[in-house]
PDB file of N, CA and C in Angstrom:
ATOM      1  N   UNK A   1     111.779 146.394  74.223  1.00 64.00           N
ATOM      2  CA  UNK A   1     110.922 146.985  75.224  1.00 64.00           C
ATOM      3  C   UNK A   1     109.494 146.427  75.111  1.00 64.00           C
ATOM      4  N   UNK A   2     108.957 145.974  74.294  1.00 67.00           N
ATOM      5  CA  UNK A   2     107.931 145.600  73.679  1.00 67.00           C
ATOM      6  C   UNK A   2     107.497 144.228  74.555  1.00 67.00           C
ATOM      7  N   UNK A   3     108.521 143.343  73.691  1.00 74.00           N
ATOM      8  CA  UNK A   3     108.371 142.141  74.206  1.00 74.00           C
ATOM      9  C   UNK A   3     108.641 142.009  76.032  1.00 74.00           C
ATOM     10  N   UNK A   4     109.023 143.338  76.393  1.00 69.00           N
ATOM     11  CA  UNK A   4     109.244 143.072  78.109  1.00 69.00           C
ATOM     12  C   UNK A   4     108.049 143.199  78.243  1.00 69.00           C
ATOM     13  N   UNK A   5     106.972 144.418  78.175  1.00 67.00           N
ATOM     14  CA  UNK A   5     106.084 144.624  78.586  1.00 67.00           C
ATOM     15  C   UNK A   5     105.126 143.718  77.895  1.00 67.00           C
ATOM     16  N   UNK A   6     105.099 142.901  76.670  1.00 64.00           N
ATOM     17  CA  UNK A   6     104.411 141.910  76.918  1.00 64.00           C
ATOM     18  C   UNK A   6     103.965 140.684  77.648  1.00 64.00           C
ATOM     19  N   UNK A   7     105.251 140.331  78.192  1.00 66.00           N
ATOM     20  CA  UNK A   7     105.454 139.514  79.000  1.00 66.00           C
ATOM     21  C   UNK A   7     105.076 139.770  80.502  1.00 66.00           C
ATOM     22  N   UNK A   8     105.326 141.007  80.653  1.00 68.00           N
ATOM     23  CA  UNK A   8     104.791 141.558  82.180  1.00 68.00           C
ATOM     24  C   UNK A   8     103.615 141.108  81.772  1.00 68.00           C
ATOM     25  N   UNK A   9     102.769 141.354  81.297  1.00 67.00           N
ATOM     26  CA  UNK A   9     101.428 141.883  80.647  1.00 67.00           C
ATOM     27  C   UNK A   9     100.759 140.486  81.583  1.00 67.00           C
ATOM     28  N   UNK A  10     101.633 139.725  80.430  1.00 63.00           N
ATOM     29  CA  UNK A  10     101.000 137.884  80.691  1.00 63.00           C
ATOM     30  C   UNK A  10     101.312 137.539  82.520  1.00 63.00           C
ATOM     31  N   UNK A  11     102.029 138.197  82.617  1.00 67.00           N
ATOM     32  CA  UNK A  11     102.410 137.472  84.026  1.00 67.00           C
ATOM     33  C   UNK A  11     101.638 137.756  84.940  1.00 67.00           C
ATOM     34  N   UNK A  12     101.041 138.889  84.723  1.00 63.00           N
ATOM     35  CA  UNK A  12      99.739 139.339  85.470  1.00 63.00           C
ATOM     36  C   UNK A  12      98.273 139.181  85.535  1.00 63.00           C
ATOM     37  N   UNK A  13      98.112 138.752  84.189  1.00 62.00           N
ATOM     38  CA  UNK A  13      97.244 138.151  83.410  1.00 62.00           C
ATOM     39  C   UNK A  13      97.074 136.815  84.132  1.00 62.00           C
ATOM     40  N   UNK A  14      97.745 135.935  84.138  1.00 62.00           N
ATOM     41  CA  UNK A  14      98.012 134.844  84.609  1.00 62.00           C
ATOM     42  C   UNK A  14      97.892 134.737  85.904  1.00 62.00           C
ATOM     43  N   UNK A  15      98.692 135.383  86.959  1.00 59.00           N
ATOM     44  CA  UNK A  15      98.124 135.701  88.388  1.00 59.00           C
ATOM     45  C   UNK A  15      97.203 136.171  88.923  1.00 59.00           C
ATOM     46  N   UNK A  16      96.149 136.596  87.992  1.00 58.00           N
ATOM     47  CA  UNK A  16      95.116 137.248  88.008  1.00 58.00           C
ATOM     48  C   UNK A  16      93.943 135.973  88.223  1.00 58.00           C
ATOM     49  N   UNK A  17      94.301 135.260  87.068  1.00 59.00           N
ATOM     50  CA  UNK A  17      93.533 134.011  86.917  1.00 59.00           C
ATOM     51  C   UNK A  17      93.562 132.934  87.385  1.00 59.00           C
ATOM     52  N   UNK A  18      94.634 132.588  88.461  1.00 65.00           N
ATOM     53  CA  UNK A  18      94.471 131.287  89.404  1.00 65.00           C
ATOM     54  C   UNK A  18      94.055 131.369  90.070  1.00 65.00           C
ATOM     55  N   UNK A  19      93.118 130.358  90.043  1.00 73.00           N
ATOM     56  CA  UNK A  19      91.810 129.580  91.612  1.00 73.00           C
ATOM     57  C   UNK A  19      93.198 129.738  92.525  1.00 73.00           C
ATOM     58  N   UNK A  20      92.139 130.331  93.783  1.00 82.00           N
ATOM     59  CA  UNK A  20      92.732 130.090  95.345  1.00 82.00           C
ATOM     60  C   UNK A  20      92.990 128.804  95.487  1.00 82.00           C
ATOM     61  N   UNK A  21      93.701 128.142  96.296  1.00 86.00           N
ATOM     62  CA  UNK A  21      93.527 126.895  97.320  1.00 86.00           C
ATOM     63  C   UNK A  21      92.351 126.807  98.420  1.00 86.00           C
ATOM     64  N   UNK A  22      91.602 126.078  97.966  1.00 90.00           N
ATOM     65  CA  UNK A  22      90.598 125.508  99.328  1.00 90.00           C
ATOM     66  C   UNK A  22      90.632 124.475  99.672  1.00 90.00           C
ATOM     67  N   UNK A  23      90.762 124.513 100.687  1.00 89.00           N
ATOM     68  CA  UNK A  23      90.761 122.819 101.774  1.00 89.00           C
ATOM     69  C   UNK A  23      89.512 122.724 102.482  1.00 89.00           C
ATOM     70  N   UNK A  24      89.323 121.698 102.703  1.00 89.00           N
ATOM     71  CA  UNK A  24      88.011 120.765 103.002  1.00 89.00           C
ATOM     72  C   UNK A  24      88.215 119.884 103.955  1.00 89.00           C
ATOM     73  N   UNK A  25      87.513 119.272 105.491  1.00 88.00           N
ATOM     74  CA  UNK A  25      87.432 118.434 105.966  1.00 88.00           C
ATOM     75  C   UNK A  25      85.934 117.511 106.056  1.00 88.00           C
ATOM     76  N   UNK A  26      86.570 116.720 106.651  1.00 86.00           N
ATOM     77  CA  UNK A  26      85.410 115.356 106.751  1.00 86.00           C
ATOM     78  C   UNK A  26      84.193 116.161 108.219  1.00 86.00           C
ATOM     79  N   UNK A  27      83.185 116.218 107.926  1.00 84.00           N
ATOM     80  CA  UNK A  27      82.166 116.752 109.315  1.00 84.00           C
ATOM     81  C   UNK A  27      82.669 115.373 109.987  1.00 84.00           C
ATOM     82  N   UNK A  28      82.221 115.960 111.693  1.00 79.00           N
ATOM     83  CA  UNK A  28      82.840 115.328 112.627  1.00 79.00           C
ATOM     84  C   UNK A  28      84.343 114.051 112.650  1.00 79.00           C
ATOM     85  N   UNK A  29      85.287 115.095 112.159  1.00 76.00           N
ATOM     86  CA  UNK A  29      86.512 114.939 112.161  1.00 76.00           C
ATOM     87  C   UNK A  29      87.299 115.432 113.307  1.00 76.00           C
ATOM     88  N   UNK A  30      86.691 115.875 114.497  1.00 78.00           N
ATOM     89  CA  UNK A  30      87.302 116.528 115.628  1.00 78.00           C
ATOM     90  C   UNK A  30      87.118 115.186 116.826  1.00 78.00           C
ATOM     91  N   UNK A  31      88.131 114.824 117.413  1.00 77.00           N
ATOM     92  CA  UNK A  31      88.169 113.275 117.928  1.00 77.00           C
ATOM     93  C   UNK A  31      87.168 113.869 119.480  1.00 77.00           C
ATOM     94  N   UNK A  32      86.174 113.166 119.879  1.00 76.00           N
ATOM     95  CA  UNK A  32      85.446 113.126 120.616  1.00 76.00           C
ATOM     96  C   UNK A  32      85.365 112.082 121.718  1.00 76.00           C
ATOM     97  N   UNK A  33      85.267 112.791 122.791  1.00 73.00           N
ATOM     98  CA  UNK A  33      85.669 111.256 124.047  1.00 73.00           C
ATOM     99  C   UNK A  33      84.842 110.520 123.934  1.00 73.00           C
ATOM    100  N   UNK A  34      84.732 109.454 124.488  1.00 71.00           N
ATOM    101  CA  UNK A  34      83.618 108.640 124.762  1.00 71.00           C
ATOM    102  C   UNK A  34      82.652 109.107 126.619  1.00 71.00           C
ATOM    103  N   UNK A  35      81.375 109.159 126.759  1.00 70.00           N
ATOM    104  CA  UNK A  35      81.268 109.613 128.198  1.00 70.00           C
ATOM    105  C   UNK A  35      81.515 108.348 129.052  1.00 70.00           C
ATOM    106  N   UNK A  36      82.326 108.958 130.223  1.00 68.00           N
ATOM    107  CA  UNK A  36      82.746 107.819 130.962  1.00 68.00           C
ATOM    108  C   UNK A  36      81.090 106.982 131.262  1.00 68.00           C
ATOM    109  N   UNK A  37      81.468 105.113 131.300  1.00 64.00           N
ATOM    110  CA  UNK A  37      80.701 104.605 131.725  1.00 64.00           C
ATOM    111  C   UNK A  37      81.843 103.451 132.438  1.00 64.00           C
ATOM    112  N   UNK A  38      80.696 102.348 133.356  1.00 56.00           N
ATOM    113  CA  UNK A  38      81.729 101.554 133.529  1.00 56.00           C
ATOM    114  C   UNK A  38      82.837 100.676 133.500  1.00 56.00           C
ATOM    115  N   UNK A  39      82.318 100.324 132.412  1.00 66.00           N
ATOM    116  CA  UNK A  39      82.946  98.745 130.881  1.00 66.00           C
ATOM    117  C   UNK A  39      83.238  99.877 129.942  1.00 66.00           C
ATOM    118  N   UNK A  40      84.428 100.325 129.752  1.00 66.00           N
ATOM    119  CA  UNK A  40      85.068 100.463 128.561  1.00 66.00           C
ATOM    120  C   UNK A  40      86.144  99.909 127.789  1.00 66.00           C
ATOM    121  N   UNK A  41      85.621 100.337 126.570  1.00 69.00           N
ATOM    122  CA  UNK A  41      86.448  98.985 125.416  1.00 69.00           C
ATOM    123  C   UNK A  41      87.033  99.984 124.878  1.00 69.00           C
ATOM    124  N   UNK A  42      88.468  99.897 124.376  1.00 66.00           N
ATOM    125  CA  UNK A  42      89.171 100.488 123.994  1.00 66.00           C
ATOM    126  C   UNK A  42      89.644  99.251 122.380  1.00 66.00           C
ATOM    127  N   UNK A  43      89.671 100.721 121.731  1.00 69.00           N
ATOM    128  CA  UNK A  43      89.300 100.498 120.118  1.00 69.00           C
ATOM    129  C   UNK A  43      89.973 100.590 119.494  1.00 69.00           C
ATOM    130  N   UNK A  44      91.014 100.332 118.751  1.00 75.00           N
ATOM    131  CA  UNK A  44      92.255 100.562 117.638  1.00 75.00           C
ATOM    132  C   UNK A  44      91.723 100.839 116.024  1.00 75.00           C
ATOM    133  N   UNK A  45      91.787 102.161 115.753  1.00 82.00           N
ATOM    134  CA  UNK A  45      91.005 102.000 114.637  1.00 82.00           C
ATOM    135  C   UNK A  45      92.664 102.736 113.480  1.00 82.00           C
ATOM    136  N   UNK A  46      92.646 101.461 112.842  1.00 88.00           N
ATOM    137  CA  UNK A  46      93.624 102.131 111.421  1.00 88.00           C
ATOM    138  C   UNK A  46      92.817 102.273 110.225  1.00 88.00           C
ATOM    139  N   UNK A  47      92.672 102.992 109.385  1.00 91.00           N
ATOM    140  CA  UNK A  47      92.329 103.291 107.743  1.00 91.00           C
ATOM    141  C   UNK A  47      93.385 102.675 107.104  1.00 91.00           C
ATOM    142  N   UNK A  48      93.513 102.334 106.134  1.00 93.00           N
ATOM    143  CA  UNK A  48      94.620 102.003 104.761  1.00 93.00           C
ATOM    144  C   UNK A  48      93.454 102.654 103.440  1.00 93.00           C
ATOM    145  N   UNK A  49      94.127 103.663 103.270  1.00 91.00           N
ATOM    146  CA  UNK A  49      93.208 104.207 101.595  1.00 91.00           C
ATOM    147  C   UNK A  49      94.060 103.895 100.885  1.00 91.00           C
ATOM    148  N   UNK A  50      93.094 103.604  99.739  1.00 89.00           N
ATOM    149  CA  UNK A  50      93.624 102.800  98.442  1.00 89.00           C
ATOM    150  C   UNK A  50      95.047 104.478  97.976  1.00 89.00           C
ATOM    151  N   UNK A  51      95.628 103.809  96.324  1.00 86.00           N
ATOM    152  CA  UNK A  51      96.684 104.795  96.484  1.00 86.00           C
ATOM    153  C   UNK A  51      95.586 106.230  95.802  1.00 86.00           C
ATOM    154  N   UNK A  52      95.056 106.207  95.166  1.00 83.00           N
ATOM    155  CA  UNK A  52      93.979 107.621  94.596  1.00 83.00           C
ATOM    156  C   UNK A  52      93.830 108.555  95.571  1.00 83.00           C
ATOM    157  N   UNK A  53      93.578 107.638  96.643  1.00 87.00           N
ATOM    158  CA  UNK A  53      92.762 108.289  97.466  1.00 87.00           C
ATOM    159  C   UNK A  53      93.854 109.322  98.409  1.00 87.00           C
ATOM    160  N   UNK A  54      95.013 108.436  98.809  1.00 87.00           N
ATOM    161  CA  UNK A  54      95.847 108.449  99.568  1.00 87.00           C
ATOM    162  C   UNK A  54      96.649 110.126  99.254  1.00 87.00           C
ATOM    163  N   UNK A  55      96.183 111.103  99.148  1.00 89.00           N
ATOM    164  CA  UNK A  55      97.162 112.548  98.773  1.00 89.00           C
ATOM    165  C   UNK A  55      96.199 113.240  99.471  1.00 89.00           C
ATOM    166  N   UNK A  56      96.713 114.688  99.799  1.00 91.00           N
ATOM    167  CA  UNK A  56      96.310 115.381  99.960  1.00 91.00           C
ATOM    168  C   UNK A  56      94.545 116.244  99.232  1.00 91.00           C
ATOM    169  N   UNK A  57      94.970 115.723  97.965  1.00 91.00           N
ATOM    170  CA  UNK A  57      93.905 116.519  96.791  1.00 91.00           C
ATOM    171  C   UNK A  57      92.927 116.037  96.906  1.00 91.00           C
ATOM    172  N   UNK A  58      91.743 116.311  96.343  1.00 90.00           N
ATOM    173  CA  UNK A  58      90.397 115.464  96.997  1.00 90.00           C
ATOM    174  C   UNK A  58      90.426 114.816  94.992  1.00 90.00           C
ATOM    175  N   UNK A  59      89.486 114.032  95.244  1.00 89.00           N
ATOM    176  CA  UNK A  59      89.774 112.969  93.971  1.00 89.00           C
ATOM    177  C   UNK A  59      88.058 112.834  93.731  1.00 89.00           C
ATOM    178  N   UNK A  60      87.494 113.336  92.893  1.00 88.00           N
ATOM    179  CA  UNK A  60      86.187 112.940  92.215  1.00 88.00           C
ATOM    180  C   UNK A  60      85.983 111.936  90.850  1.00 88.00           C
ATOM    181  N   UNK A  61      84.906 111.768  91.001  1.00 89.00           N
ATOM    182  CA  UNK A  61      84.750 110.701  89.667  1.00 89.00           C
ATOM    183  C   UNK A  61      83.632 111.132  88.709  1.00 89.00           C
ATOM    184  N   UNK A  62      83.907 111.451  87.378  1.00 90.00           N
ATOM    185  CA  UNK A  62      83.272 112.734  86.657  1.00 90.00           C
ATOM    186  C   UNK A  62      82.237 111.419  85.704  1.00 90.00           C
ATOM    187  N   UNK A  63      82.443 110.422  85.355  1.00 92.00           N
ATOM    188  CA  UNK A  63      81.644 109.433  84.935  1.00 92.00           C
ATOM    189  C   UNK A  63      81.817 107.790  85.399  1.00 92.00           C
ATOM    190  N   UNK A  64      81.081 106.870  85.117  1.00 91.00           N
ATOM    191  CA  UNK A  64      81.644 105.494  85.756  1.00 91.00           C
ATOM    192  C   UNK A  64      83.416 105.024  85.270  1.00 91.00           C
ATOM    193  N   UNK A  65      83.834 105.389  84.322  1.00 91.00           N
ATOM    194  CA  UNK A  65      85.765 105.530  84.275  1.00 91.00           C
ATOM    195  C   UNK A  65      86.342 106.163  84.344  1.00 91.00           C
ATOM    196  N   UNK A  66      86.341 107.536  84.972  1.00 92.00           N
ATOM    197  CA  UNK A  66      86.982 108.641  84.615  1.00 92.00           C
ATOM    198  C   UNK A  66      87.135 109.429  85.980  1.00 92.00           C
ATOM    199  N   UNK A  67      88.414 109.417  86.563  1.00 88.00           N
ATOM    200  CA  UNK A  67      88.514 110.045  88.223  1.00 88.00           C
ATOM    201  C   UNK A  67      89.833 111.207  87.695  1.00 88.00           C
ATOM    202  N   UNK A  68      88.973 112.621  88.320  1.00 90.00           N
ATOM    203  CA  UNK A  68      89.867 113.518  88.147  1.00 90.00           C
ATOM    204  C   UNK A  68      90.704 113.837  89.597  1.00 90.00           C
ATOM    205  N   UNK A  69      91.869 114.490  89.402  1.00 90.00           N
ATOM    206  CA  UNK A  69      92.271 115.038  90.655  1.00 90.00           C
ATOM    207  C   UNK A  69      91.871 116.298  91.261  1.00 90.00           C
ATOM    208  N   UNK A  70      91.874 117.075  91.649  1.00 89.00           N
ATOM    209  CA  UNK A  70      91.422 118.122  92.287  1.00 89.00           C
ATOM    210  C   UNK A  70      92.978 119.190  92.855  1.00 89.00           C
ATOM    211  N   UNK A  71      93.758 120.051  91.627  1.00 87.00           N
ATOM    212  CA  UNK A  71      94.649 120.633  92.132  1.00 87.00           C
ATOM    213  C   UNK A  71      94.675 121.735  92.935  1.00 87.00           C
ATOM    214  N   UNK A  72      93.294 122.309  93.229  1.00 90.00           N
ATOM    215  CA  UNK A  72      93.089 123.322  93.739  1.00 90.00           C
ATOM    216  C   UNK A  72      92.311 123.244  95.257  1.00 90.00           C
ATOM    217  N   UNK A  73      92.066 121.957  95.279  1.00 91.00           N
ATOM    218  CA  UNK A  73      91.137 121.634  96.149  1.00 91.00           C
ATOM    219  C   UNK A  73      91.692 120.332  97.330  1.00 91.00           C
ATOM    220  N   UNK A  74      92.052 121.156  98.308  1.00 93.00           N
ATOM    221  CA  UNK A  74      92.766 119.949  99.441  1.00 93.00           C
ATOM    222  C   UNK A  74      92.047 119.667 100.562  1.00 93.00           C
ATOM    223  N   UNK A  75      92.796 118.677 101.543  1.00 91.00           N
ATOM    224  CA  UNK A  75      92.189 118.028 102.282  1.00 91.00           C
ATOM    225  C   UNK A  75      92.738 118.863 103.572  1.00 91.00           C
ATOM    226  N   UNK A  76      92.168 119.269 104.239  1.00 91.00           N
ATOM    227  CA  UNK A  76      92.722 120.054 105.318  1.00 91.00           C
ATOM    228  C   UNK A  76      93.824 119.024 106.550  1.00 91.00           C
ATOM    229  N   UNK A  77      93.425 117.799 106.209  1.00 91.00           N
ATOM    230  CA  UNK A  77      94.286 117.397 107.320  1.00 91.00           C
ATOM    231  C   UNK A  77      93.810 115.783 106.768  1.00 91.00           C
ATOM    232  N   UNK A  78      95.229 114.951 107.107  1.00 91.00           N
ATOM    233  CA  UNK A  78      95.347 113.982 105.946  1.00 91.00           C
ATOM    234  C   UNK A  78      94.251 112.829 106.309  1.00 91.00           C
ATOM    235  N   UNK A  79      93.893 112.536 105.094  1.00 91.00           N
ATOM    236  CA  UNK A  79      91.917 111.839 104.949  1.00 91.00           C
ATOM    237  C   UNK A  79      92.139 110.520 106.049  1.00 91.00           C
ATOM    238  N   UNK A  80      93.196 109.865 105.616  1.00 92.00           N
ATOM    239  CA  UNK A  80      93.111 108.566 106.724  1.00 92.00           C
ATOM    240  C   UNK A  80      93.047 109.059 107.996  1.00 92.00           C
ATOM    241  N   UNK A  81      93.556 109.907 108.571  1.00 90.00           N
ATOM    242  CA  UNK A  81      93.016 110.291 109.891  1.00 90.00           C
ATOM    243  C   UNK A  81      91.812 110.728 110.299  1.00 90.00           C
ATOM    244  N   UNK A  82      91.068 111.232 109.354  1.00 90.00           N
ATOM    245  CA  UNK A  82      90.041 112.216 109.238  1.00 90.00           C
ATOM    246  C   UNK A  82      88.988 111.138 109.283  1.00 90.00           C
ATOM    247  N   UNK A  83      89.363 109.955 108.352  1.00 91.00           N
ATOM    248  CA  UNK A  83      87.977 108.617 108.177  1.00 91.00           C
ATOM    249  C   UNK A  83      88.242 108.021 109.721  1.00 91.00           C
ATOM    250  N   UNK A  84      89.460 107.520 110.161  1.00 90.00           N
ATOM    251  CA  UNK A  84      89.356 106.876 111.371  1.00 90.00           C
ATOM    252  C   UNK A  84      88.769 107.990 112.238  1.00 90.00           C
ATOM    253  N   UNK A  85      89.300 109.197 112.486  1.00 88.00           N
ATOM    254  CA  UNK A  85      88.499 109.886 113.769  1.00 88.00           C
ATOM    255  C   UNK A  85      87.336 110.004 113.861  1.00 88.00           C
ATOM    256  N   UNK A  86      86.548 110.035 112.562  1.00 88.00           N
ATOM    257  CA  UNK A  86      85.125 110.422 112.560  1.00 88.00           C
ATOM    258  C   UNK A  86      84.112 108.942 112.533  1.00 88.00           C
ATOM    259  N   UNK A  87      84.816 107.586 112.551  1.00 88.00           N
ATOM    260  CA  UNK A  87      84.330 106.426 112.704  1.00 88.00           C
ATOM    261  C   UNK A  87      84.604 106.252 114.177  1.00 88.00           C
ATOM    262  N   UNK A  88      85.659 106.355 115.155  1.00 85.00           N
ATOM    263  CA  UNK A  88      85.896 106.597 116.384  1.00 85.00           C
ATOM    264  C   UNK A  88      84.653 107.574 116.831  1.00 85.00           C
ATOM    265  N   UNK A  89      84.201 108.543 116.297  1.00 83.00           N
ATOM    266  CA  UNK A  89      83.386 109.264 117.105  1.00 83.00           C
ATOM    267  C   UNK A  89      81.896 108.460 117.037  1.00 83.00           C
ATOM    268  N   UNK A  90      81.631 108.114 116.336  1.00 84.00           N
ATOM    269  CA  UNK A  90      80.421 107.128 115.973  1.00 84.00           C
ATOM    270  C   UNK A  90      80.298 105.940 116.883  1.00 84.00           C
ATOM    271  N   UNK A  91      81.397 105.633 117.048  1.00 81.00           N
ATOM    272  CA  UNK A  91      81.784 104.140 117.921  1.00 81.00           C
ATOM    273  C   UNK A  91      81.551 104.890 119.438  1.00 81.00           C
ATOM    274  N   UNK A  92      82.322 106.007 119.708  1.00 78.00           N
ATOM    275  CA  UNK A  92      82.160 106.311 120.940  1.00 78.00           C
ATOM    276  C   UNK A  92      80.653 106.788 121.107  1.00 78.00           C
ATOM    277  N   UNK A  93      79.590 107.635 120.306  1.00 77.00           N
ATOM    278  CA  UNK A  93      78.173 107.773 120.478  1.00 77.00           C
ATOM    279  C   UNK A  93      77.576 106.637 120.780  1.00 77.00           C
ATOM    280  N   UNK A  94      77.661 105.381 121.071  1.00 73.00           N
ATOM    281  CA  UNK A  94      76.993 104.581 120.628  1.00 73.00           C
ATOM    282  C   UNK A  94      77.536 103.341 121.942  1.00 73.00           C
ATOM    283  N   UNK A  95      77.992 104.239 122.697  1.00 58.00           N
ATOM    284  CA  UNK A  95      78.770 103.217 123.584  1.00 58.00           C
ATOM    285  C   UNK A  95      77.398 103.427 125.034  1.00 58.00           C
TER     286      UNK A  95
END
C-alpha cells in the first residue's frame, strides 16, 4: 500500500512540474497581397532550411558551439513557410 501511494505521490509531483507547450511565430508571417499596380511580377519564393533548423522546435545557440533544442517550445506553423511568407510580404511592400 505504501509503495502505491508513493508512486501516486510521484506521478503528481511530476505532472505538476511540466512546462506547458508554447508556440511561437515569425511577425509578419500572415501572406499579404501585393496592391494592384500595372506591371506585376510574379515571384516563386522556396526556403530549404538547413536540417537543425528544419523541425518543429525552435533551436537556440547557448555559446559559439553549443545549439540546444527547445522541447517545450514550438513553431506554430512550419518555419520554411513562415521565412518564405514573411520575405514575400517584404517583396510585395516594396513593389
Amino acid at each position: 500500500m505504501k509503495t502505491w501511494l508513493y508512486l501516486a505521490s510521484l506521478t503528481v509531483l511530476a505532472a505538476c512540474s511540466s512546462t506547458p507547450t508554447q508556440h511561437y511565430q515569425l511577425p509578419d508571417s500572415a501572406l499579404l497581397l501585393p496592391t494592384q499596380t500595372a506591371t506585376q511580377k510574379v515571384v516563386s519564393i522556396k526556403v530549404v532550411l538547413s536540417e537543425p533548423l528544419n523541425s518543429s522546435s525552435l533551436l537556440y545557440q547557448s555559446d559559439a558551439n553549443t545549439l540546444h533544442i527547445a522541447q517545450q517550445n514550438l513553431w506554430a506553423s512550419p518555419l520554411h513557410q513562415s521565412v518564405a511568407t514573411s520575405l514575400a510580404n517584404k517583396l510585395n511592400r516594396q513593389q
